[in-house]
Coordinates of C-alpha atoms and ligand atoms in Angstrom, one line a residue:
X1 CA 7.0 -54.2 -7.6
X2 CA 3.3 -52.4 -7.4
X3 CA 3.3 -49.4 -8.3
X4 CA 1.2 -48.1 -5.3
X5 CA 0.9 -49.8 -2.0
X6 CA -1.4 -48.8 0.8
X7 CA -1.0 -50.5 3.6
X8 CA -3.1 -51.1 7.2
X9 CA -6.6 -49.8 5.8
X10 CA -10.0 -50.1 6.5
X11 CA -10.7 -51.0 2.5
X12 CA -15.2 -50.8 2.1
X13 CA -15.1 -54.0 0.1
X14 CA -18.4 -54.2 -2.5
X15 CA -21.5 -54.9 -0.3
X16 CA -20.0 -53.1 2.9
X17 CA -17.8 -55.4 4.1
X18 CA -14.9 -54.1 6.0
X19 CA -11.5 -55.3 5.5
X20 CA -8.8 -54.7 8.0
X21 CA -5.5 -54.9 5.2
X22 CA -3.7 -53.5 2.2
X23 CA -4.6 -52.6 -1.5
X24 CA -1.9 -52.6 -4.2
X25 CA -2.2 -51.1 -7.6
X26 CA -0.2 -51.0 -11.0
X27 CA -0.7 -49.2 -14.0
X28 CA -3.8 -47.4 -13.1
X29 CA -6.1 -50.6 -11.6
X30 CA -6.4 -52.3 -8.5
X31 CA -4.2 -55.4 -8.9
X32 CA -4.5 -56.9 -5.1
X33 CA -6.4 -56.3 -2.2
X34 CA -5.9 -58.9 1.3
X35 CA -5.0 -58.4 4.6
X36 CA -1.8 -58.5 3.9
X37 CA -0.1 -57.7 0.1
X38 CA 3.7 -59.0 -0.1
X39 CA 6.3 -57.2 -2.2
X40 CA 6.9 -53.6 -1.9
X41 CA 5.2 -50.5 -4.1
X42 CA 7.6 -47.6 -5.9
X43 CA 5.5 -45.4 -2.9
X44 CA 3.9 -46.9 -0.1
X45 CA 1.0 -45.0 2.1
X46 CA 0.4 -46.1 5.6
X47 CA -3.4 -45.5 6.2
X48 CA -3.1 -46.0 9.8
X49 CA -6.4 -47.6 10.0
X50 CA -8.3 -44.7 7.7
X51 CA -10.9 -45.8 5.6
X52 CA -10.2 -46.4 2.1
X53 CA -13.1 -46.1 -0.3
X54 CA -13.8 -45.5 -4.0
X55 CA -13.4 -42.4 -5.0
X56 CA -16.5 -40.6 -5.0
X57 CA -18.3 -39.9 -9.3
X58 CA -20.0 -36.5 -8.4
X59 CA -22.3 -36.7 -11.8
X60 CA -23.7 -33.2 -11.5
X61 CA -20.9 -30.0 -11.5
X62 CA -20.4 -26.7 -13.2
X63 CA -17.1 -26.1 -13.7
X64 CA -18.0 -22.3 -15.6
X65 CA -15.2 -23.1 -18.4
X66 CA -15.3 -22.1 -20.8
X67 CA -16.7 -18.4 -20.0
X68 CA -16.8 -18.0 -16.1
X69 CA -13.2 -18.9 -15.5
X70 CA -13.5 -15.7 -13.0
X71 CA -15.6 -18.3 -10.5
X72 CA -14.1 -21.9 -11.2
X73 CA -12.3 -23.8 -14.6
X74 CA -11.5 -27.2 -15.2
X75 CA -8.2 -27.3 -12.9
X76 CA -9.9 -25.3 -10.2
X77 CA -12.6 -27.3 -9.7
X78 CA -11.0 -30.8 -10.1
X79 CA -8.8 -29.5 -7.7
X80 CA -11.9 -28.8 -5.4
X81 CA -13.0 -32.1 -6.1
X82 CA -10.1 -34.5 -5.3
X83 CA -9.6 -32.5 -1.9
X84 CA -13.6 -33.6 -0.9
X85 CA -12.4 -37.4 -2.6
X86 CA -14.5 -37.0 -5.9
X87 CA -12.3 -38.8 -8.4
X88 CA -14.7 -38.4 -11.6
X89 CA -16.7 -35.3 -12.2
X90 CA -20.0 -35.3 -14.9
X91 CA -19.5 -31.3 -15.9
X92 CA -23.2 -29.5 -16.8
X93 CA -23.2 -27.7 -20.4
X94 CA -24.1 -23.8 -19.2
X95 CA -20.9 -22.6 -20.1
X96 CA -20.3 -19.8 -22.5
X97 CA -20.3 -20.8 -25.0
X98 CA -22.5 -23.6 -24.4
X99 CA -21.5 -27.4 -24.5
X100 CA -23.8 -28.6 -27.7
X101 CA -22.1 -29.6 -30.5
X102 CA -18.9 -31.4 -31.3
X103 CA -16.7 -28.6 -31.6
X104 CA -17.7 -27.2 -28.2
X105 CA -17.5 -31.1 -26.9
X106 CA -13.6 -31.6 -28.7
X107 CA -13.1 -27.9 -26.6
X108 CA -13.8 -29.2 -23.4
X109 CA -12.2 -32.6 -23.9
X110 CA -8.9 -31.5 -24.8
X111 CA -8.9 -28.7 -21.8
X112 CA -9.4 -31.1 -19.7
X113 CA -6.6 -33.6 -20.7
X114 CA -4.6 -30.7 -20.2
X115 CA -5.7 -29.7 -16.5
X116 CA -8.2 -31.3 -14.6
X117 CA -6.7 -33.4 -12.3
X118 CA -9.9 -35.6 -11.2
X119 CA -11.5 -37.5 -13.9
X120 CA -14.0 -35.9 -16.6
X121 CA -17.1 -36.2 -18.6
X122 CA -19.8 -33.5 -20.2
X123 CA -23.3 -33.6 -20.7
X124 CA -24.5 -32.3 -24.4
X125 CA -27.3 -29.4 -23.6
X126 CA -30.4 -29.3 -25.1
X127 CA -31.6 -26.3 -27.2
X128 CA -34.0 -26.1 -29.9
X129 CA -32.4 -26.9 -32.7
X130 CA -29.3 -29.6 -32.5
X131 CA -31.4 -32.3 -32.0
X132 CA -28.9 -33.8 -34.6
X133 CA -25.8 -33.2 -31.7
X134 CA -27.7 -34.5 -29.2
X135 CA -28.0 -37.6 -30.2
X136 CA -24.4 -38.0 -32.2
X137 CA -21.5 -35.9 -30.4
X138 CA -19.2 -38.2 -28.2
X139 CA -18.5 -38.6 -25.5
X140 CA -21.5 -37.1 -24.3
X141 CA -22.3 -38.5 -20.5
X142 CA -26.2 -37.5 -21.4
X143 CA -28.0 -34.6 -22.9
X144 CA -28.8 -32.1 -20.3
X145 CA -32.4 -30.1 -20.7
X146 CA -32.7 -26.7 -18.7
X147 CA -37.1 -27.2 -18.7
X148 CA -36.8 -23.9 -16.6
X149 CA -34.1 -21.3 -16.8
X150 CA -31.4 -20.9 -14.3
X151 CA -27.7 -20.0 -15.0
X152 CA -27.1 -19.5 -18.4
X153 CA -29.2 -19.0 -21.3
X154 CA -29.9 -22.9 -21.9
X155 CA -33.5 -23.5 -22.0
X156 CA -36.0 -25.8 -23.5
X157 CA -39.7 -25.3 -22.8
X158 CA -41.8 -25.9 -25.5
X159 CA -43.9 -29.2 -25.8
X160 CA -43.0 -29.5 -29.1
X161 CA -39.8 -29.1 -28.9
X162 CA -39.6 -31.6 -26.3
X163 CA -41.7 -34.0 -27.6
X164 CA -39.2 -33.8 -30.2
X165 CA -36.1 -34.4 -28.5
X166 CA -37.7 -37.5 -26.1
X167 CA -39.0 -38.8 -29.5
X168 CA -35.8 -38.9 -31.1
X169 CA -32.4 -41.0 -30.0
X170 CA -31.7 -43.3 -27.3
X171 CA -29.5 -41.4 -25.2
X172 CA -30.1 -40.9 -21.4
X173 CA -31.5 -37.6 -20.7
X174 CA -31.0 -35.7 -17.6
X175 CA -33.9 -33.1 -16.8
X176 CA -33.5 -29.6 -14.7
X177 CA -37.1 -29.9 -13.9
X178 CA -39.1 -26.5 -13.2
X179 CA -41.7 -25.4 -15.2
X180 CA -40.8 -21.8 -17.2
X181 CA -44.5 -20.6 -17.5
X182 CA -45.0 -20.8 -13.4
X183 CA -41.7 -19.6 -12.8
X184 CA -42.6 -16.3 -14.7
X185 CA -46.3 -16.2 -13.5
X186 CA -45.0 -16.4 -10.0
X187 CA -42.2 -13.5 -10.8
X188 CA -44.7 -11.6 -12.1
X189 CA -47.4 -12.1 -9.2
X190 CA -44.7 -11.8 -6.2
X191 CA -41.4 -9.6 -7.1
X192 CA -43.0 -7.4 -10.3
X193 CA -40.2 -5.4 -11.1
X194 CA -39.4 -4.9 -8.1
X195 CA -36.3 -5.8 -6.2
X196 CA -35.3 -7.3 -2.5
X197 CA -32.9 -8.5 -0.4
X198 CA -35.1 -10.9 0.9
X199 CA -34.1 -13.6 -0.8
X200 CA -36.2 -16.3 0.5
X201 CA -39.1 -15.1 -1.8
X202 CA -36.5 -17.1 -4.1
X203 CA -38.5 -20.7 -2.3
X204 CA -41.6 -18.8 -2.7
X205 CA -41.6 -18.1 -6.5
X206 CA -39.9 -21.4 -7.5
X207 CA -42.3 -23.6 -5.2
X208 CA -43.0 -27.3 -5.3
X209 CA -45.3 -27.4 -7.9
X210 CA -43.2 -25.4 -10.1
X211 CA -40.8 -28.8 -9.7
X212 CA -44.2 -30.8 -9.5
X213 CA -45.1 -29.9 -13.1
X214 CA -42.4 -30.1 -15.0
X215 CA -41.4 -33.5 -12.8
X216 CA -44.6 -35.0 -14.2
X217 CA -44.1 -33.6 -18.0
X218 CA -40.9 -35.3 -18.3
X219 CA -42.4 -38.6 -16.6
X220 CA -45.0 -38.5 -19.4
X221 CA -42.5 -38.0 -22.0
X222 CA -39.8 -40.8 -21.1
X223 CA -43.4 -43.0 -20.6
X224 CA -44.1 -42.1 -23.9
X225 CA -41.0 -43.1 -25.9
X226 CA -39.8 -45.0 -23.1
X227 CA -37.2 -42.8 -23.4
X228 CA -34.4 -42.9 -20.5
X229 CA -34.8 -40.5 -18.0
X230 CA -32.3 -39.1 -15.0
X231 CA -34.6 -36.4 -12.8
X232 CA -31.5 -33.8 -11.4
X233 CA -31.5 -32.9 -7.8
X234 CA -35.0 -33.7 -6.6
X235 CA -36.3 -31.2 -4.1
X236 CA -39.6 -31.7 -2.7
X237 CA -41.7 -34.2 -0.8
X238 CA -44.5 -34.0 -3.5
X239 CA -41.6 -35.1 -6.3
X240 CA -40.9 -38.0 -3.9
X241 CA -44.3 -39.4 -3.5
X242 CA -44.9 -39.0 -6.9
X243 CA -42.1 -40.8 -7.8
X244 CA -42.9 -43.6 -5.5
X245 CA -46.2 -44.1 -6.6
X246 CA -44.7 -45.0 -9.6
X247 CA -41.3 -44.6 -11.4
X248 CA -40.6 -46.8 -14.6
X249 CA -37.8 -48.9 -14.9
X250 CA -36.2 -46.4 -17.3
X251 CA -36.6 -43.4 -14.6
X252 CA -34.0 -42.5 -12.0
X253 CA -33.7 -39.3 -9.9
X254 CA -30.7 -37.7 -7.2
X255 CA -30.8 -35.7 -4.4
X256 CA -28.1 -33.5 -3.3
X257 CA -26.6 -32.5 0.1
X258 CA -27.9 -28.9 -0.4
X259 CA -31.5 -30.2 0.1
X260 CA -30.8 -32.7 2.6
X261 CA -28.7 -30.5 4.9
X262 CA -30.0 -27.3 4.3
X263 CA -33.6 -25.7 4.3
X264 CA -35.0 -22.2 4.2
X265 CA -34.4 -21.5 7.8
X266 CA -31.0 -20.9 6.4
X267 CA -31.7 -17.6 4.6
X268 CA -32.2 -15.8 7.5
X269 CA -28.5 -16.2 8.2
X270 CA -26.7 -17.0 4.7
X271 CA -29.0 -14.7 2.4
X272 CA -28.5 -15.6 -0.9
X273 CA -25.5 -18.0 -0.9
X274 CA -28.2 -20.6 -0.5
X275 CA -30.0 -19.5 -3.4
X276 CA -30.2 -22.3 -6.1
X277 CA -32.5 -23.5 -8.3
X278 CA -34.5 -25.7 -7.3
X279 CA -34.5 -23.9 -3.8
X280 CA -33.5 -25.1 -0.8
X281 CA -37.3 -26.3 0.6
X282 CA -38.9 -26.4 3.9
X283 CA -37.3 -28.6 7.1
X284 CA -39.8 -31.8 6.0
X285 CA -39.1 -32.2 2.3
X286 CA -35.3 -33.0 3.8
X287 CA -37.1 -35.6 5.9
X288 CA -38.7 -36.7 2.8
X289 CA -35.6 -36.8 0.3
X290 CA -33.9 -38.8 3.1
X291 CA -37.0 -41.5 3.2
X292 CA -36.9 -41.4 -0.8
X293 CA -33.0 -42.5 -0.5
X294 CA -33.8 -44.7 2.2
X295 CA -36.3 -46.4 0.0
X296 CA -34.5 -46.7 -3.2
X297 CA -37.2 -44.0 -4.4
X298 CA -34.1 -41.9 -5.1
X299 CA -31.0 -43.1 -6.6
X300 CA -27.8 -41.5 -6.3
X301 CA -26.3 -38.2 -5.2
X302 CA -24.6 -35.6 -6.7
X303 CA -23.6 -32.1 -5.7
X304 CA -24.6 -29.9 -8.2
X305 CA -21.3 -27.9 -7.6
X306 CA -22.6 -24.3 -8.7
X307 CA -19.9 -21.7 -8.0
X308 CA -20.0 -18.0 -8.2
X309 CA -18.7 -15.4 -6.4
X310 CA -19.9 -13.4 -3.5
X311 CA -19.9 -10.6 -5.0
X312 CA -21.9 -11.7 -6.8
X313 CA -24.4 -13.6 -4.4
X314 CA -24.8 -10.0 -3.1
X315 CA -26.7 -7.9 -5.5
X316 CA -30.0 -7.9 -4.2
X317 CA -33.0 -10.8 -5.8
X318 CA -33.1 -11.0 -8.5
X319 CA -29.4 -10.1 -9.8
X320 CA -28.5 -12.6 -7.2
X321 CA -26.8 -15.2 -9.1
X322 CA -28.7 -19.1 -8.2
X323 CA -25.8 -22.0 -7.4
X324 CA -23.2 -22.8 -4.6
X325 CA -20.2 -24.3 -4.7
X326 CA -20.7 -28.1 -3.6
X327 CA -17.8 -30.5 -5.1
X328 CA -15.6 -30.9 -1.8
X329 CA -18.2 -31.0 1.1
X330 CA -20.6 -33.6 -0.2
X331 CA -18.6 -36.9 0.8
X332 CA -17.6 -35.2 4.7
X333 CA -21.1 -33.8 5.0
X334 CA -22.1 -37.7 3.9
X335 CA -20.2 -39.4 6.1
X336 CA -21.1 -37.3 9.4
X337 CA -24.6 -38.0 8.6
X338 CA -23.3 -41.5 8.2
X339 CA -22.0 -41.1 12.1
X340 CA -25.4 -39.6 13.3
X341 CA -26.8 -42.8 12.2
X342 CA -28.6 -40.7 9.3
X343 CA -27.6 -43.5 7.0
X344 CA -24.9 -46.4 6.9
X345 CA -21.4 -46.7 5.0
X346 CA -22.9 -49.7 2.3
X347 CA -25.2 -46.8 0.8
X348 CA -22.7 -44.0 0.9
X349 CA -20.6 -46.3 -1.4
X350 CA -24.2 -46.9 -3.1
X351 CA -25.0 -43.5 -3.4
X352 CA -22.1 -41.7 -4.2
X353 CA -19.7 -44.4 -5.9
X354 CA -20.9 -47.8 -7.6
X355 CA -24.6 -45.6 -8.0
X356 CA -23.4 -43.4 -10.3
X357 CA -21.1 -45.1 -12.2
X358 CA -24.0 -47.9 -13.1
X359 CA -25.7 -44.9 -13.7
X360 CA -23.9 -43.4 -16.5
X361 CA -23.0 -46.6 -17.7
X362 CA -19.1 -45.9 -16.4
X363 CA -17.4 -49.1 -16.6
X364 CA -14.7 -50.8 -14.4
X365 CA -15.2 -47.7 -11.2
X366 CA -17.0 -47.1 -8.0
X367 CA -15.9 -50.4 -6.4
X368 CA -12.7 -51.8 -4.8
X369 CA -12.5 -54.7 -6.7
X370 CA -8.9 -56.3 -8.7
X371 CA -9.0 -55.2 -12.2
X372 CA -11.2 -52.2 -11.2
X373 CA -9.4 -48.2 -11.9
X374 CA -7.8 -47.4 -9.0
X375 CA -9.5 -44.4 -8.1
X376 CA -9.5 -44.1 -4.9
X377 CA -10.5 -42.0 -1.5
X378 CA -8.7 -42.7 1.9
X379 CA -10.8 -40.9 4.6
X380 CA -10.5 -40.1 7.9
X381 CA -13.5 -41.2 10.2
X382 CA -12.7 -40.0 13.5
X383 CA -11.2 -36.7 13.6
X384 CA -13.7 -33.5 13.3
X385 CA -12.7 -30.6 11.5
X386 CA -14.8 -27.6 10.6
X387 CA -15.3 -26.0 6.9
X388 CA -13.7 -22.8 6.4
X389 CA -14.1 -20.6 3.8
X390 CA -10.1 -19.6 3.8
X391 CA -9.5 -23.6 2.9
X392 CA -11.8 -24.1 0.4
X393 CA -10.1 -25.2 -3.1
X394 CA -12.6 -23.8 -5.4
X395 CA -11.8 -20.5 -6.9
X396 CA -15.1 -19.0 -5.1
X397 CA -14.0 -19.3 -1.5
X398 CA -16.4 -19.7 0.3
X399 CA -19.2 -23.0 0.9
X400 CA -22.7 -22.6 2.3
X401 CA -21.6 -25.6 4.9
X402 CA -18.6 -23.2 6.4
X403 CA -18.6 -23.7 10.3
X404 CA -19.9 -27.2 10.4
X405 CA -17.7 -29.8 11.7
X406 CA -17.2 -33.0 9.9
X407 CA -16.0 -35.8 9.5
X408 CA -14.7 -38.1 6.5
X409 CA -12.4 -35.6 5.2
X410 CA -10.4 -37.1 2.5
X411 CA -6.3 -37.7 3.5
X412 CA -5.0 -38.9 0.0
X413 CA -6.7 -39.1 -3.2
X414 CA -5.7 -41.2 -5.8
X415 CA -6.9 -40.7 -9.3
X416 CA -6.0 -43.7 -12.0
X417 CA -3.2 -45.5 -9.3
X418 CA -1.7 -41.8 -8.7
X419 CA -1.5 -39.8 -5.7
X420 CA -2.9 -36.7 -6.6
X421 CA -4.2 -35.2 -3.4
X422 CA -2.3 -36.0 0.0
X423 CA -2.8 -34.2 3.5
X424 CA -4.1 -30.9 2.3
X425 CA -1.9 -30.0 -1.0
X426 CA -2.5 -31.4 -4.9
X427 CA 0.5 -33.0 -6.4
X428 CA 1.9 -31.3 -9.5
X429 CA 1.5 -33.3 -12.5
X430 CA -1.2 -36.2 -12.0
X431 CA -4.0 -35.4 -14.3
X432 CA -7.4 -37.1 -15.2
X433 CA -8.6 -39.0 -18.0
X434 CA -11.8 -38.4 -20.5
X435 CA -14.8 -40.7 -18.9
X436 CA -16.3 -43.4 -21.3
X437 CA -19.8 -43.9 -21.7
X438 CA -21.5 -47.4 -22.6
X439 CA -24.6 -47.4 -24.2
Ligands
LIG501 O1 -28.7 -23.1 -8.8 C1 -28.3 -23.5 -9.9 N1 -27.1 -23.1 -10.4 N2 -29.0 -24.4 -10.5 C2 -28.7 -24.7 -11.8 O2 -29.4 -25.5 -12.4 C3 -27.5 -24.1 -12.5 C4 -26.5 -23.7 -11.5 C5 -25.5 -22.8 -12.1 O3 -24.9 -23.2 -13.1 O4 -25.2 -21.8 -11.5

């Protein structure tokens, strides 16, 4: 007897092969997958022809516990996750207090045993003086550097200080790349002290070279230790074609859907619920980020899931809070690109499942293969249905994508062989498990 049996899928098979058939699973892994699976299973889905895919690793989310619980917590935003088919989340450390050091990590670990119902992993965040946590608390997914400041009060700007932390450990680090010193140059130069409700003077202040620069300090630094480097949620053409021109074997970058679906046209209708850091850009750096994925220049996507509340978002700039709410859009807003003919199914799964989990070093997901977790995302390809704020599952309520139609909305969600999200509801008691990290 399986203990899950899905029956009459479309299952994306490693390397984008489609088969027409059924995928069984006991205790947590895949344990068959053929056209058709004999026995029965304790519950049994009928996809109806849906497609069944791993579940999407979003590796870049803010989940604002502990300290923001007001805008999103561990169990809110899981919940947000498994609804958009994200089975494994990678949570950012600009909480309050701040993820970096082991008692803060044990925190965090233990809350979310107890309620996130996707699964979990935290980055370790970078200030400037636990060099000694960053390179010793577990499980740490990566250490996180803030290079310019956004949400929170994490921050790390200095050469020296990191020159220090490049120079010391083997751990992957994950930059937020803008540089500090133009950011408050360019406050200084075009908002004063002044404020405005014109909040694309946001793209203006935070421009390309602000990513530019501190892009190409932390390319120097990983060259120099040959230190591991992730570059978080590239946002310009200039980043791309640097990168291109040459990107070490220890680099890799991500994109997110933010910058490749939205641009600053967008303010003039959305205000300040699309202001993030690193702003959204100008139409052709989308084109750009989409050539740099097309490429392999870029390597994964994440979301970046950044949520606060509108009122919030609607102080005027510069009280306007930076981040939007990302976690249960990115795999529909994917997938209808993927039926524009933006980009094709082999590197969604690329981008969005086996990517990440090579990535981060995550054994045994992000592929439908026996033995593999069964974590799992069983989509509908067809049907059309819009975003709207009163659906959305994180706490904030709202998405910067409401009104657009997609497709490849998520029908069940099955995290570690359990249903845990089916036909619009989360099932009481299916929880996640802690992520491991291999070195
Ligand atoms: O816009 C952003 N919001 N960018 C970040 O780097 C942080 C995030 C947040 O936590 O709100």
């Amino acid at each position: 007897m399986h203990d899950l049996l899905i029956r009459n899928a479309v299952i994306a098979l490693p390397g984008g092969t489609l088969l027409e058939g059924d995928l069984a699973c006991t205790q947590g892994r895949i344990t068959a997958i053929a056209s058709q699976i004999t026995g029965d299973g304790r519950e049994e889905i009928d996809a109806e022809g849906k497609l069944l895919m791993p579940g999407v690793i979003d590796p870049q989310v803010h989940f604002r516990e502990p300290g923001g619980t007001d805008k999103e917590d561990l169990a809110s935003g899981s919940r947000a996750a498994v609804r958009g088919g994200v089975t494994s989340f990678l949570e950012m450390p600009n909480c309050n207090p701040a993820t970096i050091d082991q008692e803060q990590m044990d925190w965090k670990i233990s809350r979310g045993r107890a309620t996130s119902v996707a699964n979990f992993g935290f980055f370790i965040g970078a200030t400037v003086d636990n060099l000694e946590s960053l390179n010793n608390v577990h499980p740490a997914c990566g250490i996180k550097i803030f290079m310019g400041s956004s949400t929170g009060s994490l921050l790390v700007n200095e050469e020296k200080d990191l020159d220090r932390i490049f120079g010391n450990g083997e751990r992957l680090i994950a930059v937020h790349a803008e540089d500090e010193t133009r950011i408050r140059e360019r406050t200084a130069q075009l908002l004063g002290d002044e404020e405005t409700r014109d909040y694309a003077i946001h793209s203006l202040i935070r421009d390309a070279q602000t990513a530019l620069i501190a892009t190409e300090r932390a390319l120097h630094l990983s060259g120099k230790y040959g230190r591991r480097l992730h570059i978080l949620h590239l946002s310009t053409a200039e980043e791309v074609a640097r990168l291109r021109a040459g990107k070490a074997d220890q680099v890799t970058c991500e994109v997110l859907p933010n910058h490749l679906f939205l641009n600053t046209d967008d303010y003039a209708v959305l205000g300040s619920r699309v202001q993030m850091n690193p702003p959204i850009r100008d139409p052709q750096n989308a084109e750009a980020l989409w050539a740099g994925l097309h490429d392999g220049v870029i390597d994964i996507v994440a979301t970046d899931h950044a949520p606060h509340l509108l009122a919030d978002k609607e102080k005027a700039y510069p009280r306007s809070p930076s981040g939007m709410p990302g976690v249960e859009t990115s795999l529909p807003l994917m997938m209808t690109a993927m039926r524009e003919g933006r980009c094709t199914l082999t590197q969604i799964l690329r981008w969005m499942c086996s990517g990440p989990a090579e990535l981060y070093k995550i054994a045994n997901k992000g592929k439908l293969i026996e033995g593999f977790d069964a974590d799992l995302a069983l989509i509908d390809i067809d049907g059309y249905k819009p975003v709207r704020d009163e659906e959305v599952f994180s706490r904030t309520g709202w998405s910067p994508f409401s009104g657009r139609s997609l497709t490849g909305w998520p029908t069940h969600t099955i995290v570690g062989g359990r249903v845990v999200f089916e036909n619009g509801n989360v099932r009481p008691g299916v929880f996640g498990q802690p992520l491991s990290f291999g070195s």
